[in-house]
CSV table of N, CA and C in Angstrom, one decimal:
chain,number,residue,atom,x,y,z
A,1,MET,N,66.1,117.1,148.4
A,1,MET,CA,65.1,116.2,147.1
A,1,MET,C,65.8,114.4,147.2
A,2,SER,N,64.0,114.9,147.3
A,2,SER,CA,64.4,112.9,146.8
A,2,SER,C,64.2,112.0,144.9
A,3,THR,N,64.9,111.3,145.0
A,3,THR,CA,65.1,110.2,143.9
A,3,THR,C,64.2,108.6,144.0
A,4,VAL,N,63.7,108.5,143.0
A,4,VAL,CA,63.1,107.0,142.8
A,4,VAL,C,63.7,106.6,142.0
A,5,ALA,N,64.0,105.7,141.5
A,5,ALA,CA,64.4,104.6,140.6
A,5,ALA,C,63.8,103.3,140.1
A,6,VAL,N,63.4,102.8,138.5
A,6,VAL,CA,62.9,102.0,138.6
A,6,VAL,C,63.4,101.5,137.2
A,7,THR,N,63.7,99.9,137.4
A,7,THR,CA,64.3,99.4,136.3
A,7,THR,C,63.8,98.3,135.8
A,8,ARG,N,63.4,98.1,134.3
A,8,ARG,CA,62.2,96.8,133.5
A,8,ARG,C,63.3,97.1,132.8
A,9,LEU,N,63.2,94.8,132.3
A,9,LEU,CA,63.5,94.9,131.2
A,9,LEU,C,62.3,94.5,130.1
A,10,ILE,N,62.6,95.1,129.2
A,10,ILE,CA,61.5,95.4,127.4
A,10,ILE,C,61.7,94.7,126.8
A,11,GLU,N,61.3,93.5,126.4
A,11,GLU,CA,61.3,92.5,125.7
A,11,GLU,C,60.8,93.8,123.4
A,12,ALA,N,61.8,94.2,123.8
A,12,ALA,CA,61.3,95.0,122.8
A,12,ALA,C,62.7,95.8,122.5
A,13,HIS,N,62.9,96.3,121.3
A,13,HIS,CA,64.1,97.4,120.9
A,13,HIS,C,64.2,98.6,121.1
A,14,ALA,N,65.0,99.0,121.4
A,14,ALA,CA,64.5,100.9,122.3
A,14,ALA,C,63.9,101.5,121.2
A,15,ILE,N,64.1,101.2,119.7
A,15,ILE,CA,63.4,102.6,119.3
A,15,ILE,C,61.7,102.3,119.0
A,16,ASP,N,61.2,100.9,119.3
A,16,ASP,CA,60.4,101.1,119.0
A,16,ASP,C,59.2,101.7,120.8
A,17,VAL,N,60.2,101.0,121.6
A,17,VAL,CA,60.1,101.5,123.6
A,17,VAL,C,59.8,103.4,123.0
A,18,TRP,N,61.0,103.5,122.6
A,18,TRP,CA,60.7,105.4,122.0
A,18,TRP,C,59.6,105.9,121.6
A,19,ARG,N,59.4,105.0,120.3
A,19,ARG,CA,58.3,105.7,119.7
A,19,ARG,C,56.8,105.7,120.7
A,20,LEU,N,56.7,104.0,121.9
A,20,LEU,CA,55.6,104.4,122.6
A,20,LEU,C,55.6,105.3,123.0
A,21,LEU,N,57.2,105.4,123.5
A,21,LEU,CA,56.9,106.5,124.5
A,21,LEU,C,56.6,107.7,124.4
A,22,THR,N,57.2,107.9,123.6
A,22,THR,CA,56.6,109.6,122.9
A,22,THR,C,55.7,109.6,122.1
A,23,ASP,N,54.6,108.9,121.6
A,23,ASP,CA,53.7,108.5,120.7
A,23,ASP,C,52.5,109.1,121.9
A,24,LEU,N,52.3,110.0,122.0
A,24,LEU,CA,51.7,111.5,122.8
A,24,LEU,C,49.8,111.0,122.4
A,25,PRO,N,49.3,111.3,121.6
A,25,PRO,CA,48.3,111.0,121.4
A,25,PRO,C,47.6,109.1,121.7
A,26,GLY,N,48.7,107.9,122.1
A,26,GLY,CA,48.4,106.7,122.0
A,26,GLY,C,48.7,106.9,123.1
A,27,ARG,N,49.4,107.7,124.2
A,27,ARG,CA,49.4,106.9,125.5
A,27,ARG,C,48.3,107.3,125.8
A,28,ALA,N,47.3,107.6,125.0
A,28,ALA,CA,45.8,107.5,126.2
A,28,ALA,C,45.1,106.2,126.7
A,29,GLY,N,45.3,105.3,126.4
A,29,GLY,CA,45.1,103.3,125.7
A,29,GLY,C,46.3,102.8,127.4
A,30,ARG,N,47.2,103.9,127.3
A,30,ARG,CA,47.9,102.9,128.4
A,30,ARG,C,47.7,104.0,130.1
A,31,ASN,N,47.2,103.8,131.1
A,31,ASN,CA,46.8,104.5,132.3
A,31,ASN,C,46.8,105.2,132.6
A,32,LEU,N,45.7,106.2,131.5
A,32,LEU,CA,45.3,107.7,131.8
A,32,LEU,C,43.7,107.8,132.4
A,33,ALA,N,43.5,108.8,132.6
A,33,ALA,CA,42.1,108.3,132.7
A,33,ALA,C,41.8,109.5,131.5
A,34,GLY,N,42.8,109.3,130.5
A,34,GLY,CA,41.6,110.3,129.6
A,34,GLY,C,42.6,110.7,128.4
A,35,PRO,N,42.6,111.5,127.4
A,35,PRO,CA,43.7,111.6,126.4
A,35,PRO,C,43.7,112.8,126.6
A,36,VAL,N,45.2,112.4,126.1
A,36,VAL,CA,46.7,113.3,126.1
A,36,VAL,C,46.5,114.7,125.6
A,37,GLU,N,46.7,116.1,126.1
A,37,GLU,CA,46.3,117.9,125.9
A,37,GLU,C,47.3,118.3,125.2
A,38,LEU,N,48.2,117.7,123.8
A,38,LEU,CA,48.9,118.7,122.8
A,38,LEU,C,49.4,120.0,123.9
A,39,LEU,N,50.0,120.6,123.8
A,39,LEU,CA,49.7,122.2,124.4
A,39,LEU,C,50.7,122.9,123.6
A,40,THR,N,51.8,122.4,122.7
A,40,THR,CA,52.2,122.9,121.8
A,40,THR,C,52.6,122.1,120.1
A,41,PRO,N,52.8,123.2,119.3
A,41,PRO,CA,52.8,122.6,117.8
A,41,PRO,C,54.0,122.0,117.7
A,42,GLY,N,54.0,121.0,116.4
A,42,GLY,CA,55.7,120.8,115.7
A,42,GLY,C,55.6,119.3,116.1
A,43,VAL,N,56.8,119.2,116.0
A,43,VAL,CA,57.8,117.8,116.2
A,43,VAL,C,58.2,117.7,117.8
A,44,PHE,N,57.6,116.1,118.3
A,44,PHE,CA,58.3,115.6,119.7
A,44,PHE,C,59.4,115.9,119.7
A,45,GLY,N,60.0,116.8,120.7
A,45,GLY,CA,61.4,117.0,121.3
A,45,GLY,C,61.4,118.2,122.6
A,46,PRO,N,62.8,118.4,122.3
A,46,PRO,CA,62.6,119.9,123.5
A,46,PRO,C,61.8,121.3,123.4
A,47,GLY,N,61.2,121.5,124.2
A,47,GLY,CA,59.7,121.9,124.2
A,47,GLY,C,58.6,121.7,124.5
A,48,THR,N,58.6,120.4,123.8
A,48,THR,CA,57.4,119.8,124.0
A,48,THR,C,56.9,120.0,125.1
A,49,VAL,N,55.7,120.3,125.5
A,49,VAL,CA,54.5,120.2,126.5
A,49,VAL,C,53.5,119.8,126.3
A,50,TRP,N,53.1,118.7,127.1
A,50,TRP,CA,51.6,118.8,127.0
A,50,TRP,C,50.9,117.5,128.8
A,51,ARG,N,49.8,117.7,128.7
A,51,ARG,CA,48.9,117.7,130.0
A,51,ARG,C,48.2,116.4,129.2
A,52,GLU,N,48.4,115.4,130.9
A,52,GLU,CA,47.6,114.4,131.0
A,52,GLU,C,46.7,114.0,132.3
A,53,PRO,N,46.1,113.2,131.9
A,53,PRO,CA,45.6,112.8,133.5
A,53,PRO,C,45.1,112.0,133.4
A,54,ARG,N,46.0,111.4,135.2
A,54,ARG,CA,46.9,110.0,135.8
A,54,ARG,C,45.4,109.7,136.6
A,55,SER,N,45.2,108.9,137.1
A,55,SER,CA,44.0,107.7,138.1
A,55,SER,C,45.3,107.7,139.1
A,56,GLN,N,44.2,108.0,140.1
A,56,GLN,CA,45.3,108.0,141.2
A,56,GLN,C,45.2,106.8,142.0
A,57,PRO,N,46.3,106.3,142.6
A,57,PRO,CA,45.6,105.6,144.3
A,57,PRO,C,44.2,105.0,144.2
A,58,ASP,N,43.9,106.4,145.2
A,58,ASP,CA,42.7,106.4,146.2
A,58,ASP,C,41.5,107.1,144.4
A,59,GLY,N,41.2,106.5,143.5
A,59,GLY,CA,40.7,107.1,142.3
A,59,GLY,C,40.0,108.0,142.0
A,60,SER,N,41.1,109.1,142.9
A,60,SER,CA,41.4,111.0,141.6
A,60,SER,C,41.5,110.9,140.4
A,61,ILE,N,41.4,112.2,139.8
A,61,ILE,CA,42.3,111.8,138.7
A,61,ILE,C,43.7,113.2,139.2
A,62,LEU,N,44.1,113.1,139.4
A,62,LEU,CA,45.0,114.2,138.9
A,62,LEU,C,46.1,114.3,137.5
A,63,VAL,N,45.5,115.9,137.3
A,63,VAL,CA,46.4,116.2,135.5
A,63,VAL,C,47.4,116.9,135.5
A,64,GLU,N,48.2,116.1,134.7
A,64,GLU,CA,49.8,116.4,135.3
A,64,GLU,C,50.0,116.9,133.6
A,65,GLU,N,51.3,118.3,133.9
A,65,GLU,CA,51.6,118.5,133.1
A,65,GLU,C,53.1,118.9,132.7
A,66,PHE,N,53.2,118.4,131.4
A,66,PHE,CA,55.0,117.6,131.7
A,66,PHE,C,56.0,118.7,129.8
A,67,CYS,N,57.4,118.5,130.2
A,67,CYS,CA,57.3,119.3,129.6
A,67,CYS,C,59.5,118.6,129.1
A,68,VAL,N,59.4,118.8,127.9
A,68,VAL,CA,60.8,117.7,127.0
A,68,VAL,C,61.6,119.0,127.8
A,69,VAL,N,62.5,118.7,128.0
A,69,VAL,CA,63.7,119.3,128.6
A,69,VAL,C,65.0,118.9,127.5
A,70,GLU,N,65.1,117.3,127.1
A,70,GLU,CA,65.8,117.1,126.4
A,70,GLU,C,65.0,115.2,125.7
A,71,ALA,N,66.0,115.1,124.8
A,71,ALA,CA,65.4,114.6,124.0
A,71,ALA,C,66.4,113.8,123.0
A,72,VAL,N,66.7,112.2,122.8
A,72,VAL,CA,68.0,112.1,122.9
A,72,VAL,C,68.2,110.7,122.1
A,73,PRO,N,66.9,110.2,120.6
A,73,PRO,CA,66.4,109.2,120.1
A,73,PRO,C,67.7,108.2,119.9
A,74,PRO,N,67.1,107.1,120.5
A,74,PRO,CA,66.3,106.7,121.0
A,74,PRO,C,66.7,106.1,122.4
A,75,ARG,N,67.5,107.2,123.2
A,75,ARG,CA,68.0,106.5,124.6
A,75,ARG,C,67.6,107.1,125.6
A,76,LEU,N,67.9,108.2,125.5
A,76,LEU,CA,67.5,109.1,126.9
A,76,LEU,C,66.3,110.5,126.4
A,77,LEU,N,65.1,110.8,127.3
A,77,LEU,CA,64.1,111.4,127.3
A,77,LEU,C,63.9,112.0,129.3
A,78,VAL,N,63.7,113.6,128.8
A,78,VAL,CA,64.1,114.3,130.2
A,78,VAL,C,62.9,115.1,130.5
A,79,LEU,N,61.6,115.2,131.2
A,79,LEU,CA,61.1,115.9,131.4
A,79,LEU,C,61.3,116.5,132.7
A,80,ILE,N,59.8,117.6,132.7
A,80,ILE,CA,60.0,118.6,133.6
A,80,ILE,C,58.5,118.6,134.2
A,81,SER,N,58.3,118.8,136.1
A,81,SER,CA,56.5,119.5,136.0
A,81,SER,C,57.0,119.7,137.1
A,82,SER,N,56.3,120.6,137.1
A,82,SER,CA,55.8,121.3,138.6
A,82,SER,C,55.2,121.0,138.9
A,83,GLY,N,54.6,121.1,140.5
A,83,GLY,CA,53.9,120.4,141.6
A,83,GLY,C,53.5,121.4,142.3
A,84,ALA,N,52.7,121.2,143.5
A,84,ALA,CA,52.2,121.7,144.3
A,84,ALA,C,53.7,122.3,145.2
A,85,GLY,N,54.8,123.1,144.8
A,85,GLY,CA,55.9,123.3,146.3
A,85,GLY,C,56.9,122.4,146.2
A,86,VAL,N,56.4,121.7,144.4
A,86,VAL,CA,57.9,120.8,143.6
A,86,VAL,C,58.0,121.1,142.7
A,87,ASP,N,59.1,120.3,142.2
A,87,ASP,CA,59.5,120.7,141.1
A,87,ASP,C,60.0,119.3,140.6
A,88,TYR,N,60.0,119.1,139.2
A,88,TYR,CA,60.2,117.0,139.4
A,88,TYR,C,60.7,116.6,138.1
A,89,ARG,N,61.5,116.1,137.7
A,89,ARG,CA,62.6,115.9,136.5
A,89,ARG,C,62.9,114.4,136.8
A,90,ILE,N,61.9,114.5,135.4
A,90,ILE,CA,61.4,112.7,135.2
A,90,ILE,C,62.7,111.9,134.0
A,91,THR,N,63.4,111.2,134.4
A,91,THR,CA,64.4,110.9,133.2
A,91,THR,C,64.2,109.5,132.6
A,92,TRP,N,64.2,109.3,131.5
A,92,TRP,CA,64.0,108.2,130.7
A,92,TRP,C,65.3,107.4,130.0
A,93,THR,N,65.6,106.7,130.9
A,93,THR,CA,67.1,105.9,129.5
A,93,THR,C,66.3,104.6,129.7
A,94,MET,N,66.8,104.6,128.1
A,94,MET,CA,67.1,103.4,127.7
A,94,MET,C,68.3,102.6,127.0
A,95,ARG,N,68.6,101.3,127.7
A,95,ARG,CA,70.0,100.7,126.5
A,95,ARG,C,69.7,99.2,126.3
A,96,ALA,N,70.2,99.1,125.1
A,96,ALA,CA,70.6,97.8,124.5
A,96,ALA,C,70.9,96.6,125.9
A,97,ALA,N,70.0,95.5,125.6
A,97,ALA,CA,70.0,94.8,127.2
A,97,ALA,C,70.4,93.3,126.8
A,98,ARG,N,71.6,92.6,127.3
A,98,ARG,CA,71.3,91.2,126.6
A,98,ARG,C,70.8,89.9,126.8
A,99,ARG,N,70.2,89.1,125.9
A,99,ARG,CA,68.9,88.2,127.0
A,99,ARG,C,69.3,87.6,125.9
A,100,ARG,N,68.1,86.3,125.8
A,100,ARG,CA,68.3,85.1,124.8
A,100,ARG,C,67.8,85.1,124.0
A,101,ARG,N,67.0,86.1,123.6
A,101,ARG,CA,65.8,87.0,122.4
A,101,ARG,C,66.8,88.1,122.1
A,102,LYS,N,67.0,88.5,120.8
A,102,LYS,CA,67.3,90.0,120.3
A,102,LYS,C,66.5,90.7,120.7
A,103,GLY,N,66.4,92.0,120.9
A,103,GLY,CA,65.5,92.8,120.9
A,103,GLY,C,65.4,93.4,122.4
A,104,CYS,N,65.8,93.0,123.7
A,104,CYS,CA,65.5,93.7,124.5
A,104,CYS,C,65.9,95.2,125.1
A,105,THR,N,65.2,95.5,126.0
A,105,THR,CA,66.0,97.2,126.6
A,105,THR,C,65.6,96.8,127.6
A,106,SER,N,67.5,98.0,128.1
A,106,SER,CA,66.6,98.2,130.0
A,106,SER,C,66.3,99.7,129.7
A,107,VAL,N,64.9,99.3,130.5
A,107,VAL,CA,64.3,100.9,130.6
A,107,VAL,C,64.0,101.7,132.2
A,108,THR,N,65.0,102.8,132.5
A,108,THR,CA,65.1,103.0,134.3
A,108,THR,C,64.4,104.4,133.6
A,109,VAL,N,63.8,104.5,134.4
A,109,VAL,CA,62.7,106.0,134.4
A,109,VAL,C,63.1,106.6,136.5
A,110,THR,N,64.0,107.7,136.8
A,110,THR,CA,63.9,107.9,137.7
A,110,THR,C,63.4,109.7,137.9
A,111,GLN,N,62.4,109.9,139.3
A,111,GLN,CA,61.7,110.4,139.0
A,111,GLN,C,62.5,111.2,141.0
A,112,GLU,N,63.1,112.8,140.2
A,112,GLU,CA,63.5,113.8,141.5
A,112,GLU,C,62.5,114.7,141.8
A,113,ALA,N,63.1,114.8,142.8
A,113,ALA,CA,61.8,115.7,143.6
A,113,ALA,C,62.2,117.2,144.2
A,114,VAL,N,62.8,118.1,144.1
A,114,VAL,CA,62.8,119.3,144.6
A,114,VAL,C,61.5,119.3,144.7
A,115,PRO,N,61.8,119.9,146.5
A,115,PRO,CA,60.7,121.2,147.0
A,115,PRO,C,60.9,122.7,147.0
A,116,THR,N,60.0,123.1,146.3
A,116,THR,CA,60.4,124.2,145.8
A,116,THR,C,59.5,125.7,146.9
A,117,ALA,N,59.2,125.5,148.0
A,117,ALA,CA,58.2,126.1,148.3
A,117,ALA,C,58.1,125.5,149.8
A,118,PRO,N,58.4,126.1,151.2
A,118,PRO,CA,58.3,126.3,152.3
A,118,PRO,C,57.9,124.7,153.1
A,119,TYR,N,56.3,124.7,152.7
A,119,TYR,CA,55.6,124.3,153.0
A,119,TYR,C,55.4,122.8,152.0
A,120,GLY,N,56.4,122.3,150.7
A,120,GLY,CA,57.0,121.0,149.7
A,120,GLY,C,57.8,119.9,151.0
A,121,ARG,N,59.2,121.1,151.8
A,121,ARG,CA,60.0,120.4,152.0
A,121,ARG,C,59.4,119.8,153.7
A,122,VAL,N,59.0,120.6,153.9
A,122,VAL,CA,58.0,120.2,155.6
A,122,VAL,C,56.7,118.5,154.8
A,123,VAL,N,56.4,118.6,153.6
A,123,VAL,CA,55.0,117.5,153.5
A,123,VAL,C,56.5,116.6,153.2
A,124,ALA,N,58.2,116.7,152.3
A,124,ALA,CA,58.9,115.3,152.2
A,124,ALA,C,59.1,115.1,153.7
A,125,LEU,N,59.5,116.2,154.6
A,125,LEU,CA,60.0,115.1,155.5
A,125,LEU,C,58.9,114.7,156.6
A,126,LEU,N,57.7,114.6,156.3
A,126,LEU,CA,56.8,113.9,157.2
A,126,LEU,C,56.2,113.1,156.5
A,127,LEU,N,56.1,112.8,155.1
A,127,LEU,CA,55.7,111.7,153.8
A,127,LEU,C,56.4,112.0,152.7
A,128,GLY,N,57.9,111.9,153.4
A,128,GLY,CA,58.9,111.1,152.8
A,128,GLY,C,59.2,109.9,151.8
A,129,GLY,N,59.0,108.5,153.0
A,129,GLY,CA,58.7,107.3,153.0
A,129,GLY,C,57.6,107.1,152.1
A,130,LEU,N,57.1,107.4,152.4
A,130,LEU,CA,55.4,107.3,152.1
A,130,LEU,C,55.0,107.3,150.9
A,131,ALA,N,55.9,108.6,150.0
A,131,ALA,CA,55.3,109.6,148.9
A,131,ALA,C,56.4,108.8,148.1
A,132,ALA,N,57.7,108.5,148.8
A,132,ALA,CA,58.6,107.4,147.8
A,132,ALA,C,57.7,106.0,147.1
A,133,ARG,N,57.1,105.7,148.3
A,133,ARG,CA,56.5,103.9,148.0
A,133,ARG,C,55.9,104.6,146.5
A,134,ALA,N,55.4,105.3,147.0
A,134,ALA,CA,53.8,105.6,146.1
A,134,ALA,C,54.7,106.6,144.5
A,135,VAL,N,55.6,106.8,144.1
A,135,VAL,CA,56.3,107.4,143.4
A,135,VAL,C,57.2,106.1,142.6
A,136,GLU,N,57.8,105.3,143.3
A,136,GLU,CA,57.8,104.0,142.9
A,136,GLU,C,56.8,103.0,142.4
A,137,HIS,N,55.9,103.2,143.4
A,137,HIS,CA,54.7,101.7,142.7
A,137,HIS,C,54.1,102.8,141.3
A,138,ALA,N,53.8,103.9,141.0
A,138,ALA,CA,53.4,104.4,140.2
A,138,ALA,C,54.8,104.5,138.9
A,139,LEU,N,55.8,104.5,138.7
A,139,LEU,CA,56.7,104.2,138.2
A,139,LEU,C,56.3,103.2,137.9
A,140,ARG,N,56.3,101.8,138.5
A,140,ARG,CA,57.1,100.1,137.6
A,140,ARG,C,55.6,100.2,137.1
A,141,ARG,N,54.1,101.0,137.7
A,141,ARG,CA,52.8,100.7,136.5
A,141,ARG,C,53.1,100.8,135.4
A,142,ASP,N,54.2,102.6,135.1
A,142,ASP,CA,54.2,103.5,133.7
A,142,ASP,C,55.0,102.0,133.4
A,143,LEU,N,56.4,101.5,133.4
A,143,LEU,CA,57.2,100.7,133.0
A,143,LEU,C,56.2,99.6,132.8
A,144,ALA,N,55.0,98.8,133.2
A,144,ALA,CA,54.4,97.6,133.4
A,144,ALA,C,53.7,98.1,131.9
A,145,ASP,N,52.8,99.2,132.0
A,145,ASP,CA,52.1,99.7,130.4
A,145,ASP,C,52.7,99.4,129.5
A,146,LEU,N,54.1,100.3,130.0
A,146,LEU,CA,54.6,100.8,128.2
A,146,LEU,C,55.4,99.1,128.0
A,147,ALA,N,55.7,98.4,128.7
A,147,ALA,CA,55.9,96.4,128.2
A,147,ALA,C,54.9,96.1,128.1
A,148,VAL,N,53.7,95.9,129.0
A,148,VAL,CA,53.0,95.2,127.9
A,148,VAL,C,52.6,96.1,126.2
A,149,ALA,N,53.3,96.5,126.3
A,149,ALA,CA,52.5,97.8,124.9
A,149,ALA,C,53.5,97.3,123.7
A,150,ALA,N,54.4,97.3,124.6
A,150,ALA,CA,55.7,97.2,123.3
A,150,ALA,C,56.2,95.7,123.1
A,151,GLU,N,55.8,95.0,124.1
A,151,GLU,CA,55.7,93.5,123.7
A,151,GLU,C,54.2,93.1,123.4
A,152,ARG,N,53.8,93.0,123.0
A,152,ARG,CA,52.4,93.2,122.1
A,152,ARG,C,52.5,92.5,121.3
A,153,PRO,N,52.3,91.3,120.1
A,153,PRO,CA,53.2,91.4,119.3
A,153,PRO,C,52.1,91.7,117.8
A,154,ALA,N,53.2,91.6,117.3
A,154,ALA,CA,52.5,93.1,115.6
A,154,ALA,C,51.5,92.7,115.2
A,155,GLY,N,50.3,93.2,115.4
A,155,GLY,CA,48.7,93.2,114.3
A,155,GLY,C,47.3,93.1,115.9
A,156,ALA,N,48.6,92.6,116.1
A,156,ALA,CA,47.4,92.5,117.8
A,156,ALA,C,46.9,93.7,118.3
A,157,VAL,N,45.2,93.6,118.8
A,157,VAL,CA,44.6,95.0,119.0
A,157,VAL,C,44.3,94.5,120.1
A,158,GLU,N,44.3,96.1,121.0
A,158,GLU,CA,43.9,95.8,122.0
A,158,GLU,C,42.2,96.5,122.3
A,159,ALA,N,42.4,95.6,123.7
A,159,ALA,CA,40.8,95.0,124.2
A,159,ALA,C,40.2,96.6,124.3
A,160,ALA,N,39.6,96.9,123.7
A,160,ALA,CA,38.1,98.7,124.4
A,160,ALA,C,38.1,98.4,126.1
């Protein structure tokens, strides 16, 4: 199993960060290659499943499917996603952080990868460091996109 964790301070209240993180239709404007496809009806929470297309560093598009396994607003969101020979667990934690300004949240996103097939273990051994750096880069990008959206002044419109 490999684990990568990244933390960033976001100048916004945890509830505002949570709203952005769980606004699936709104995610399309943040680092995705297209709209999110919601696969389950109802209120966001455990059991919610969706697919989202993501741009990869090489320019290709990868469609990932996520399922919520735990949601404790506005502090904890745990997702699972299956890949080729590997299962992923992505945990988002939000906690109030002390800063000069009120409304700062420390956001940590952790991705754990568990090989589920022999070739998943081989790939993990051969590409472990490289894969970890790629995951870290992706997580930092996700946090940066979330921060930009959360820290945008109220009423500001995103350029198309």
